[in-house]
Coordinates of C-alpha atoms in Angstrom, one line a residue:
M1249 CA 125.6 39.0 117.5
R1250 CA 126.9 41.3 120.5
I1251 CA 126.0 45.1 120.7
R1252 CA 128.9 47.4 120.5
S1253 CA 130.3 51.0 119.9
L1254 CA 131.5 52.0 116.8
P1255 CA 134.7 53.9 116.9
P1256 CA 134.6 57.9 116.6
Q1257 CA 135.8 58.4 113.3
L1258 CA 133.4 55.6 111.9
V1259 CA 130.3 57.2 113.9
N1260 CA 131.7 60.9 112.1
Q1261 CA 131.6 58.9 108.1
I1262 CA 127.8 57.5 108.6
A1263 CA 127.1 61.6 109.6
A1264 CA 129.1 62.8 107.0
G1265 CA 127.1 60.0 104.4
E1266 CA 124.3 62.2 105.4
V1267 CA 125.7 65.6 105.6
I1268 CA 128.3 65.6 103.0
E1269 CA 127.1 64.6 99.2
R1270 CA 130.0 66.8 97.4
P1271 CA 132.5 69.6 97.6
A1272 CA 129.4 72.1 97.5
S1273 CA 128.0 70.6 101.0
V1274 CA 131.4 71.3 102.4
V1275 CA 131.4 75.0 101.3
K1276 CA 128.0 75.2 102.4
E1277 CA 128.5 73.9 105.8
L1278 CA 131.8 76.2 106.1
V1279 CA 129.8 79.4 105.3
E1280 CA 126.9 79.1 107.4
N1281 CA 129.4 78.6 109.8
A1282 CA 130.9 81.8 109.1
L1283 CA 127.7 83.6 108.6
D1284 CA 126.5 82.6 112.8
A1285 CA 130.5 84.0 113.6
G1286 CA 129.1 87.3 112.5
A1287 CA 131.3 87.4 109.5
T1288 CA 130.8 90.6 107.6
Q1289 CA 133.5 89.4 105.0
I1290 CA 133.9 85.2 103.5
D1291 CA 136.5 84.2 100.8
V1292 CA 136.2 81.0 99.3
Q1293 CA 139.3 79.3 97.3
V1294 CA 138.7 75.2 95.9
E1295 CA 141.2 73.6 93.6
A1296 CA 139.8 71.2 91.1
G1297 CA 136.2 71.9 91.9
G1298 CA 136.6 71.1 95.6
S1299 CA 138.2 67.7 95.2
R1300 CA 141.8 69.1 96.2
L1301 CA 141.2 72.2 98.0
I1302 CA 138.4 74.2 100.0
L1303 CA 139.6 77.1 102.3
V1304 CA 136.4 79.8 103.3
R1305 CA 138.0 82.3 105.5
D1306 CA 136.1 84.7 107.4
D1307 CA 136.3 88.0 109.4
G1308 CA 133.7 86.8 112.4
C1309 CA 134.0 87.0 116.1
G1310 CA 136.6 83.8 115.8
I1311 CA 137.2 80.6 118.8
H1312 CA 138.2 80.9 121.8
K1313 CA 141.5 78.4 122.1
D1314 CA 140.0 75.8 124.2
D1315 CA 137.0 75.8 122.5
L1316 CA 139.2 74.6 119.0
P1317 CA 139.3 71.0 120.2
L1318 CA 135.2 71.0 121.1
A1319 CA 134.9 72.7 117.7
L1320 CA 136.1 69.3 116.1
S1321 CA 134.2 66.9 118.1
R1322 CA 130.7 65.5 117.7
H1323 CA 127.3 67.3 118.9
A1324 CA 129.5 70.1 120.4
T1325 CA 128.5 73.8 119.3
S1326 CA 127.7 77.6 120.8
K1327 CA 124.4 77.5 119.2
I1328 CA 121.7 75.7 121.6
A1329 CA 122.0 74.6 125.3
S1330 CA 118.6 73.5 125.4
L1331 CA 115.3 71.9 124.1
D1332 CA 113.8 75.8 124.3
D1333 CA 116.5 76.4 121.8
L1334 CA 115.9 73.9 119.8
E1335 CA 112.5 75.0 119.1
R1336 CA 113.7 78.8 118.4
V1337 CA 116.6 77.9 116.2
V1338 CA 117.7 81.1 114.8
T1339 CA 121.4 80.2 113.4
M1340 CA 122.1 78.6 110.1
G1341 CA 123.7 75.6 111.9
F1342 CA 123.1 73.7 115.4
R1343 CA 123.8 69.9 115.2
G1344 CA 127.0 70.1 115.7
E1345 CA 128.4 67.4 113.3
A1346 CA 129.4 70.0 109.9
L1347 CA 133.6 69.6 111.3
P1348 CA 133.9 66.2 112.6
S1349 CA 131.6 64.9 109.5
I1350 CA 134.4 66.8 107.0
S1351 CA 137.5 65.9 109.2
S1352 CA 136.1 62.2 108.9
I1353 CA 137.0 61.9 105.3
A1354 CA 139.0 65.0 104.4
R1355 CA 142.3 66.8 105.6
L1356 CA 141.3 69.6 107.8
S1357 CA 143.0 72.2 109.5
L1358 CA 140.9 75.0 111.5
V1359 CA 143.0 78.5 112.4
S1360 CA 141.0 80.8 114.8
R1361 CA 141.5 84.3 116.4
Q1362 CA 139.4 86.1 118.7
P1363 CA 139.6 90.2 118.6
G1364 CA 142.1 91.3 121.6
A1365 CA 144.0 87.9 121.0
A1366 CA 147.7 88.0 120.9
N1367 CA 147.4 85.4 118.2
A1368 CA 145.7 82.7 116.4
W1369 CA 145.2 79.2 117.4
R1370 CA 145.6 76.3 115.2
V1371 CA 144.4 72.0 114.8
L1372 CA 144.5 69.7 113.1
A1373 CA 142.2 66.6 112.7
D1374 CA 142.0 63.5 110.6
G1375 CA 138.7 62.5 112.2
T1376 CA 139.8 60.1 115.2
E1377 CA 138.6 62.9 117.9
S1378 CA 142.2 62.6 119.7
H1379 CA 145.0 65.3 120.0
F1380 CA 143.9 68.1 119.4
D1381 CA 146.8 70.4 120.6
P1382 CA 146.5 74.1 119.5
V1383 CA 149.9 75.8 118.0
P1384 CA 150.4 79.5 117.8
D1385 CA 149.5 81.1 114.8
A1386 CA 149.6 83.9 112.2
H1387 CA 146.0 85.1 111.3
P1388 CA 143.9 87.9 111.5
T1389 CA 140.4 87.9 113.7
G1390 CA 138.5 85.6 112.4
T1391 CA 138.8 82.1 111.1
S1392 CA 139.8 79.8 108.5
V1393 CA 138.8 76.4 107.7
E1394 CA 141.1 74.1 105.1
V1395 CA 139.9 71.1 103.6
R1396 CA 142.1 69.2 101.4
D1397 CA 141.7 66.0 99.8
L1398 CA 137.7 65.4 100.1
F1399 CA 136.9 61.7 100.6
Y1400 CA 140.5 60.4 100.4
N1401 CA 139.7 57.8 102.9
T1402 CA 136.5 56.6 101.4
P1403 CA 137.0 56.4 97.3
A1404 CA 134.2 54.4 97.1
R1405 CA 132.7 58.0 97.8
R1406 CA 134.8 59.5 95.6
K1407 CA 133.9 57.6 92.7
F1408 CA 131.1 59.4 93.2
L1409 CA 131.9 62.7 91.9
R1410 CA 131.8 64.7 88.9
T1411 CA 133.9 66.2 86.3
E1412 CA 135.8 69.2 88.1
K1413 CA 133.6 71.8 86.0
T1414 CA 130.2 70.4 87.7
E1415 CA 131.0 70.4 90.9
F1416 CA 132.5 73.8 90.7
T1417 CA 129.3 74.6 88.6
H1418 CA 127.4 73.5 92.2
I1419 CA 129.7 75.6 94.4
D1420 CA 129.1 78.8 92.4
S1421 CA 125.5 77.6 93.0
V1422 CA 125.9 77.0 96.7
I1423 CA 127.3 81.2 97.0
K1424 CA 124.9 82.4 94.8
R1425 CA 122.1 81.3 96.7
I1426 CA 123.7 82.1 100.2
A1427 CA 124.5 85.6 98.9
L1428 CA 121.3 86.2 97.9
S1429 CA 120.3 85.0 101.3
R1430 CA 122.8 87.9 103.3
F1431 CA 123.3 91.5 101.5
D1432 CA 125.0 92.6 104.1
V1433 CA 127.8 90.1 103.7
G1434 CA 130.8 90.2 101.5
F1435 CA 131.5 86.8 99.4
T1436 CA 133.9 86.4 96.7
L1437 CA 134.5 82.9 95.2
T1438 CA 138.1 82.2 93.2
H1439 CA 138.5 78.9 91.6
N1440 CA 142.1 77.8 90.5
Q1441 CA 143.5 81.1 91.8
A1442 CA 141.0 82.6 89.0
P1443 CA 138.4 85.2 90.4
V1444 CA 135.1 84.0 89.5
V1445 CA 132.5 85.8 92.2
R1446 CA 132.9 89.3 94.2
H1447 CA 129.5 90.3 95.8
K1448 CA 130.1 93.7 97.9
R1449 CA 129.2 94.2 101.4
L1450 CA 125.6 95.9 101.3
L1451 CA 124.4 98.3 104.0
E1452 CA 121.7 99.8 102.1
A1453 CA 118.4 98.5 100.8
A1454 CA 118.1 100.3 98.3
L1455 CA 121.6 98.8 96.6
R1456 CA 120.1 95.8 97.4
D1457 CA 119.1 95.5 93.0
T1458 CA 123.1 95.0 92.3
R1459 CA 123.1 91.9 94.1
I1460 CA 119.7 90.5 92.2
A1461 CA 121.1 91.4 88.6
A1462 CA 124.3 89.9 89.6
V1463 CA 123.0 86.7 90.5
C1464 CA 120.0 86.7 88.9
G1465 CA 120.8 88.7 85.3
E1466 CA 119.4 91.9 84.6
D1467 CA 117.4 90.8 82.4
F1468 CA 115.4 89.3 85.5
L1469 CA 115.6 92.2 87.1
Q1470 CA 114.5 94.4 84.8
Q1471 CA 111.0 91.7 84.4
A1472 CA 110.3 91.7 88.2
V1473 CA 108.7 93.8 90.7
Y1474 CA 109.3 94.0 94.2
I1475 CA 107.0 93.1 96.9
D1476 CA 106.3 93.7 100.6
F1477 CA 103.7 91.9 102.6
A1478 CA 102.9 91.2 106.0
Q1479 CA 99.8 90.3 108.0
A1480 CA 99.4 88.2 111.1
G1481 CA 102.8 87.8 112.9
L1482 CA 104.3 86.9 108.6
R1483 CA 106.2 89.3 106.4
L1484 CA 106.5 88.2 102.5
W1485 CA 109.1 90.2 100.9
G1486 CA 111.6 89.9 97.7
W1487 CA 111.0 90.0 94.1
V1488 CA 108.5 88.2 92.0
G1489 CA 109.2 87.7 88.0
L1490 CA 106.8 88.8 85.6
P1491 CA 104.4 86.2 84.3
T1492 CA 105.8 86.9 80.9
F1493 CA 109.7 86.1 82.3
S1494 CA 109.0 82.7 82.4
R1495 CA 111.7 79.6 82.8
G1496 CA 111.6 75.8 81.2
Q1497 CA 112.9 74.6 84.4
T1498 CA 112.7 75.8 88.3
D1499 CA 116.3 77.7 88.1
M1500 CA 115.5 80.7 89.2
Q1501 CA 113.1 80.0 92.3
Y1502 CA 114.9 81.5 95.6
F1503 CA 112.6 81.0 98.3
Y1504 CA 114.3 81.7 102.3
V1505 CA 112.7 81.3 105.6
N1506 CA 114.3 83.1 108.1
G1507 CA 117.1 83.9 106.1
R1508 CA 117.5 80.2 105.2
L1509 CA 117.0 79.2 102.0
A1510 CA 113.9 76.3 101.9
R1511 CA 112.7 73.6 99.9
D1512 CA 109.4 73.1 100.7
K1513 CA 106.7 71.5 98.9
L1514 CA 103.7 73.7 100.7
V1515 CA 105.3 76.4 99.6
A1516 CA 106.1 75.2 95.6
H1517 CA 102.1 74.6 95.7
A1518 CA 101.2 78.1 97.0
V1519 CA 103.6 79.8 94.1
R1520 CA 102.4 77.1 91.6
Q1521 CA 98.5 77.9 92.6
A1522 CA 99.4 82.1 92.7
Y1523 CA 100.7 81.7 88.8
Q1524 CA 98.5 79.1 87.4
D1525 CA 96.2 81.6 85.9
V1526 CA 98.9 83.4 83.9
L1527 CA 101.5 81.3 83.2
H1528 CA 101.8 79.4 79.8
H1529 CA 101.6 75.3 79.8
E1530 CA 104.5 74.2 82.1
R1531 CA 106.5 76.9 82.5
Q1532 CA 108.1 78.0 85.5
P1533 CA 107.7 81.2 87.6
A1534 CA 110.9 83.2 88.7
Y1535 CA 111.6 84.7 92.3
V1536 CA 113.8 85.5 95.1
L1537 CA 111.0 85.9 98.5
Y1538 CA 111.8 86.0 102.0
L1539 CA 109.3 84.7 104.8
E1540 CA 109.7 86.0 108.3
L1541 CA 107.7 84.5 111.1
D1542 CA 108.2 83.5 114.6
P1543 CA 111.1 80.4 115.0
T1544 CA 108.9 78.9 116.8
L1545 CA 106.2 77.9 114.0
V1546 CA 109.1 76.6 111.4
D1547 CA 111.0 73.2 112.3
V1548 CA 114.1 73.7 110.8
N1549 CA 115.3 70.4 112.1
A1550 CA 113.4 68.5 109.3
H1551 CA 116.6 67.2 107.8
P1552 CA 120.5 66.3 108.5
A1553 CA 121.6 68.8 106.0
K1554 CA 118.9 71.6 106.8
L1555 CA 117.5 71.9 103.1
E1556 CA 113.9 71.6 104.2
V1557 CA 111.4 73.1 106.7
R1558 CA 108.5 72.3 108.1
F1559 CA 105.5 74.7 109.2
R1560 CA 103.9 74.2 111.9
E1561 CA 100.8 76.1 110.7
G1562 CA 101.0 74.9 107.2
R1563 CA 98.1 76.4 106.3
M1564 CA 98.0 79.8 107.2
V1565 CA 101.8 79.5 105.4
H1566 CA 99.8 78.3 102.5
D1567 CA 96.9 80.5 102.3
F1568 CA 99.2 83.8 102.7
L1569 CA 101.4 83.2 100.2
F1570 CA 99.0 82.3 98.1
S1571 CA 97.1 85.6 98.7
A1572 CA 100.3 87.7 99.0
L1573 CA 101.1 86.9 95.8
S1574 CA 98.3 86.6 93.4
R1575 CA 97.2 90.3 94.4
S1576 CA 100.7 91.1 92.9
L1577 CA 99.7 89.5 90.2
A1578 CA 96.9 91.3 89.8
D1579 CA 98.4 94.5 90.6
L1580 CA 100.5 93.7 87.1
R1581 CA 98.5 95.8 84.8
P1582 CA 99.0 99.1 82.7
G1583 CA 100.1 102.4 85.0
V1584 CA 99.5 100.4 88.0
A1585 CA 102.9 100.7 90.1
P1586 CA 102.9 97.6 92.7
A1587 CA 103.3 99.3 95.8
P1588 CA 103.2 97.3 98.9
V1589 CA 99.6 96.2 99.8
S1590 CA 98.6 94.1 103.3
P1591 CA 96.9 91.0 102.2
P1592 CA 93.0 90.4 103.4
P1593 CA 92.9 90.5 107.5
F1594 CA 92.9 87.0 109.1
A1595 CA 90.3 85.5 111.3
S1596 CA 91.1 85.4 114.9
S1597 CA 89.9 81.8 116.4
G1598 CA 91.9 80.5 118.7
V1599 CA 94.6 78.9 116.6
T1600 CA 95.6 81.2 113.8
Q1601 CA 93.8 80.9 110.6
P1602 CA 93.5 82.9 107.6
V1603 CA 89.3 83.7 106.4
L1604 CA 90.5 82.9 103.1
A1605 CA 89.4 78.8 104.5
P1606 CA 87.8 76.5 103.7
G1607 CA 90.7 76.8 100.1
P1608 CA 90.7 79.4 97.5
E1609 CA 87.3 79.2 95.6
S1610 CA 86.1 81.3 98.5
A1611 CA 85.5 85.2 97.4
A1612 CA 88.1 86.6 99.3
M1613 CA 90.5 84.7 97.0
Q1614 CA 89.2 85.2 94.1
R1615 CA 88.2 88.6 94.1
S1616 CA 90.7 91.1 92.3
P1617 CA 92.6 93.8 95.1
G1618 CA 90.4 96.6 96.5
D1619 CA 89.5 99.0 94.0
W1620 CA 87.1 96.7 92.8
P1621 CA 83.4 96.8 94.0
A1622 CA 81.4 93.8 95.4
P1623 CA 80.2 92.8 91.3
R1624 CA 76.8 92.3 90.9
Q1625 CA 75.3 89.1 89.7
T1626 CA 74.7 89.5 86.0
P1627 CA 73.8 86.9 82.8
L1628 CA 77.0 85.5 81.2
P1629 CA 78.8 87.2 79.5
F1630 CA 78.0 90.2 77.2
R1631 CA 77.6 89.0 73.1
V1632 CA 80.3 90.3 71.4
A1633 CA 78.5 93.1 69.4
E1634 CA 77.3 94.4 72.6
Q1635 CA 80.2 94.5 74.5
T1636 CA 82.4 95.8 71.8
A1637 CA 79.6 98.5 71.4
F1638 CA 80.3 98.9 75.5
Y1639 CA 83.9 99.8 74.9
G1640 CA 83.2 102.2 72.0
S1641 CA 81.3 104.5 75.0
L1642 CA 84.0 104.5 77.7
H1643 CA 86.1 106.9 75.8
P1644 CA 85.1 109.4 73.3
P1645 CA 86.1 109.1 69.6
L1646 CA 89.7 110.6 68.9
P1647 CA 89.5 112.4 65.3
E1648 CA 90.5 109.9 62.3
K1649 CA 93.9 112.4 61.1
P1650 CA 96.2 112.7 63.7
D1651 CA 97.6 116.2 62.6
S1652 CA 94.1 117.3 63.4
P1653 CA 93.6 120.5 65.5
A1654 CA 91.4 118.7 68.1
W1655 CA 94.0 115.8 68.3
E1656 CA 96.8 118.3 68.7
A1657 CA 94.5 119.9 71.6
S1658 CA 94.5 116.7 73.6
P1659 CA 96.0 117.7 76.6
K1660 CA 99.5 115.5 77.7
L1661 CA 98.3 115.0 81.2
E1662 CA 95.2 113.5 80.3
Q1663 CA 97.3 110.9 77.4
E1664 CA 99.6 110.4 80.7
S1665 CA 96.9 109.3 82.7
H1666 CA 95.8 106.2 79.8
P1667 CA 99.2 104.2 80.2
L1668 CA 98.3 102.5 77.0
G1669 CA 97.4 105.7 75.4
Y1670 CA 94.8 106.1 72.3
A1671 CA 94.4 104.1 69.1
V1672 CA 95.8 105.4 66.2
A1673 CA 95.3 101.5 64.0
H1674 CA 94.1 98.5 64.2
L1675 CA 97.1 96.7 62.0
H1676 CA 96.0 93.7 59.9
N1677 CA 92.8 93.4 62.2
I1678 CA 94.8 91.9 65.1
Y1679 CA 97.2 94.1 66.6
I1680 CA 95.4 97.7 68.2
L1681 CA 98.7 100.3 67.7
A1682 CA 97.9 102.9 70.1
E1683 CA 100.6 106.5 70.9
S1684 CA 101.3 106.3 74.8
A1685 CA 103.3 108.9 76.5
N1686 CA 106.3 106.7 76.2
G1687 CA 105.9 105.8 73.0
L1688 CA 104.2 103.1 70.7
V1689 CA 102.0 99.9 72.6
V1690 CA 100.8 97.3 70.4
V1691 CA 97.9 95.0 71.3
D1692 CA 96.5 91.9 70.8
A1693 CA 93.2 92.7 70.8
H1694 CA 91.4 89.3 70.7
A1695 CA 94.1 88.1 73.5
A1696 CA 93.6 91.1 76.0
H1697 CA 89.3 90.9 75.2
E1698 CA 89.5 87.3 76.9
R1699 CA 91.2 88.7 79.6
I1700 CA 88.7 91.0 80.4
T1701 CA 86.0 88.8 79.4
Y1702 CA 87.3 86.1 81.8
E1703 CA 88.0 88.4 84.9
K1704 CA 84.3 89.4 84.7
L1705 CA 82.9 86.4 84.2
K1706 CA 85.5 85.3 87.7
R1707 CA 84.3 88.1 89.5
Q1708 CA 80.9 87.1 88.6
H1709 CA 81.4 83.6 89.8
S1710 CA 82.5 84.4 93.1
A1711 CA 80.0 87.4 94.1
G1712 CA 77.8 84.4 95.4
A1713 CA 78.8 80.6 96.8
I1714 CA 79.0 77.8 94.9
V1715 CA 75.7 76.5 93.3
R1716 CA 75.3 72.8 94.2
Q1717 CA 73.4 70.6 92.1
P1718 CA 72.2 67.5 93.2
L1719 CA 72.7 64.4 91.8
L1720 CA 69.4 62.4 90.3
L1721 CA 71.1 59.1 90.7
P1722 CA 74.2 59.6 93.8
V1723 CA 77.3 57.8 92.3
R1724 CA 79.5 55.6 94.5
V1725 CA 83.3 56.5 94.6
T1726 CA 86.0 53.9 96.4
V1727 CA 89.0 56.1 97.6
G1728 CA 91.4 55.3 100.3
A1729 CA 90.5 55.0 104.3
A1730 CA 92.3 57.5 105.1
E1731 CA 90.3 60.2 102.3
A1732 CA 87.4 58.8 104.0
E1733 CA 87.8 59.7 106.9
L1734 CA 88.9 62.7 106.0
A1735 CA 86.0 63.6 103.9
E1736 CA 83.6 62.3 107.0
G1737 CA 85.1 64.5 109.4
S1738 CA 85.0 67.7 107.0
P1739 CA 81.7 68.2 105.5
D1740 CA 81.6 71.6 105.9
V1741 CA 84.6 72.3 103.6
L1742 CA 83.3 70.1 100.7
L1743 CA 80.0 71.1 101.3
S1744 CA 81.8 75.0 101.1
L1745 CA 83.5 73.7 97.8
G1746 CA 80.1 72.3 96.0
F1747 CA 80.1 68.7 97.0
E1748 CA 77.6 67.0 99.4
V1749 CA 79.6 63.6 100.4
D1750 CA 78.4 60.8 102.7
R1751 CA 80.5 57.8 103.9
A1752 CA 78.8 54.8 103.2
G1753 CA 81.7 52.6 104.2
P1754 CA 85.4 51.6 105.0
D1755 CA 86.6 52.9 101.5
T1756 CA 83.5 53.7 100.1
L1757 CA 82.1 57.9 99.5
V1758 CA 78.6 58.6 98.1
V1759 CA 78.4 61.5 96.4
R1760 CA 75.1 63.4 96.6
A1761 CA 75.6 66.9 94.8
V1762 CA 78.2 68.8 92.8
P1763 CA 79.3 71.9 91.9
A1764 CA 76.7 73.0 89.0
L1765 CA 79.1 74.9 87.0
I1766 CA 81.3 71.5 86.2
A1767 CA 78.7 69.3 86.9
D1768 CA 79.7 67.3 83.6
A1769 CA 83.2 67.2 84.5
D1770 CA 84.6 63.5 85.8
M1771 CA 83.6 64.1 89.6
D1772 CA 85.8 60.8 90.9
D1773 CA 89.1 62.4 89.9
L1774 CA 88.2 65.8 91.6
L1775 CA 87.0 64.1 94.3
R1776 CA 89.7 62.7 94.5
K1777 CA 92.3 65.3 93.9
L1778 CA 90.0 67.2 96.2
L1779 CA 90.9 65.1 99.4
R1780 CA 94.9 64.7 98.1
E1781 CA 95.1 68.6 98.1
L1782 CA 93.0 68.5 101.7
A1783 CA 95.3 66.1 103.6
E1784 CA 98.5 67.4 102.0
Y1785 CA 98.0 71.6 102.4
G1786 CA 95.1 71.9 104.2
S1787 CA 92.8 73.3 101.3
S1788 CA 92.2 72.7 97.9
Q1789 CA 92.0 74.4 94.5
G1790 CA 90.9 71.7 92.4
V1791 CA 87.2 73.0 92.4
A1792 CA 87.7 76.2 91.7
Q1793 CA 90.7 75.3 89.3
A1794 CA 88.1 73.1 87.1
I1795 CA 85.7 76.2 87.2
N1796 CA 88.4 78.1 85.9
E1797 CA 88.8 76.2 82.9
L1798 CA 85.3 76.3 82.4
L1799 CA 85.4 80.3 82.6
A1800 CA 88.1 80.7 80.4
R1801 CA 86.5 78.1 77.3
V1802 CA 83.6 80.4 77.8
A1803 CA 85.7 83.8 77.9
C1804 CA 87.6 82.4 75.0
H1805 CA 85.0 81.8 72.6
G1806 CA 82.7 84.9 73.6
S1807 CA 85.9 87.5 72.9
V1808 CA 86.5 89.8 70.0
R1809 CA 88.1 87.0 67.3
A1810 CA 91.4 88.0 65.2
K1811 CA 90.5 89.7 61.9
R1812 CA 87.3 91.4 62.8
R1813 CA 88.4 94.9 62.3
L1814 CA 87.3 97.1 65.1
T1815 CA 86.8 101.0 64.9
L1816 CA 88.3 103.4 67.1
E1817 CA 86.0 104.4 69.7
E1818 CA 85.9 100.5 70.5
M1819 CA 90.0 99.9 70.5
N1820 CA 90.0 103.1 72.8
G1821 CA 87.5 101.3 74.9
L1822 CA 89.6 97.9 75.0
L1823 CA 92.4 100.1 76.5
R1824 CA 90.7 101.8 78.8
E1825 CA 89.2 98.3 80.6
M1826 CA 92.8 96.7 79.9
E1827 CA 94.1 99.5 82.0
R1828 CA 91.5 98.2 85.1
T1829 CA 91.2 95.1 84.7
P1830 CA 93.9 92.3 87.1
F1831 CA 96.4 90.3 85.0
S1832 CA 95.6 92.2 81.9
G1833 CA 99.1 91.8 80.8
Q1834 CA 98.2 88.4 80.0
C1835 CA 95.5 86.3 78.4
N1836 CA 93.8 83.2 79.9
H1837 CA 97.1 81.1 78.0
G1838 CA 99.4 82.8 79.5
R1839 CA 100.7 84.6 76.3
P1840 CA 101.8 88.7 76.7
T1841 CA 98.5 90.6 75.5
W1842 CA 100.5 93.9 74.8
S1843 CA 104.1 95.3 74.7
E1844 CA 105.4 98.9 74.5
F1845 CA 108.0 100.1 72.7
S1846 CA 109.6 103.0 74.0
L1847 CA 110.8 106.2 72.3
K1848 CA 114.1 105.3 72.5
D1849 CA 113.9 101.6 71.5
L1850 CA 112.5 103.2 67.9
D1851 CA 115.4 106.1 68.0
R1852 CA 117.5 103.5 68.2
L1853 CA 116.0 100.8 65.2
F1854 CA 115.9 103.7 63.1
L1855 CA 119.5 105.3 63.9
R1856 CA 118.5 108.4 65.2
G1857 CA 121.3 110.8 66.8
K1858 CA 124.1 108.5 65.4

């Protein structure tokens, strides 16, 4: 069979199969082009879920009359000119495939006018890349792209479209995601002549909350904290949802790399690991995060539709994200305003690498933010009676009767300095009721004590290196050849994680020592998991996770049990300890440990002022 060249329209239709999946794909490509044109206002109109009409209009720089035919030709673009440009892509689009791909499967009209031009010019396209004759048109400065009858000439593709409502839902989702990437641009979305979305242009950083609330909801905004971390040329900022505001699915996870919405398994792994100690079971965190870094450190050309990115220093990015997010979550405790703090410094050793290597088991990753001094090695853990007695000594007892002179004399300033207030009762021997400056605080005593004990155990463990326990009889583990080679080439990393491993064959490892604290765990499975994570992410958290699970069980059994009566001294001591403990807002299983009812909430409950 002879080799032959494919006709231009067929070539474009093949490219469209990679770029244009559904009407939402068309909207994404056209809106990104508008952003690259410097638009400050983008209006999107769709009909029949986008299958009948998609119209995207912007007020950007427009396209020169002579360039209109090129805009509809494959691999013609104004955004890159050399390989150096491709390695430093700062625009949303750059392949030059979107418009010709769209025109090959739909009827496309392109109208554009540059600033100062006497009039606009229009071209029509059907995917043949021929007979582009610009004609004058009336149009304001900017560009309009009209796409009609999507997939009209590829009926097989049209059959895969879902219902009108489903397709529009995907378009609405695209507009939301892009609107979160550019606060300085206004967006409108109309479906079947009915306005659906309107986002005003926001030029002040203080107004960004309004768009976050419009896209993610007021509940997310009220239960999220703003973070801003910068180190070694990386910056992470945005909104992180509290662990108590978790989701059953990943529908409220927005992550942007240099303004581009990105899906990356390395990013997902870092975020999941940062939340693993505070999320309940299979719940998913909610966040809107922005990562900024040198464009040369990220490859945005890893996917035809530009949905995925690839980091050149993946381990550095992974550890930076994990450190920044875990420290942010650790600061979410009563009375601590989540102010931006720089994460631990990175080491400089030729290639930029974080000091958090080798893996999150190091003391730098386990230790809470700077307010904790280096812990001293102490025995595991206090008995319950000793702990509650210790809590009682942290704060002097308050009078039993709230109406006593001593109670009234307690200064308001001292009350405000303790966000959880002072205990007034132990309800059903389970919940601590405390009066705070804002209203009423309810604390689950067992859950709170469990978190406090757990964090103490983690600090005690992280104060020294992981203790290894030599095996009387070495264990042989069969792995893949690649995993065996990785183990042989990473002896120092494995030693830092508590494993002493030798290679005994092409696919065989001999384990001679294991982490002492989890010596009874399934080492075969743990070692394989560790090697998989080392290969995929450059570090592993398998050992830390296994150790933390053991410490969590110890903490659970060593904490105040429900139904045990606590004195006022013990309750107040527990409250003070909660105010100093990282992650104290959730127990080891991700459940909340305390909740506050403001005076406004109580007044509303009892209809005061009505």
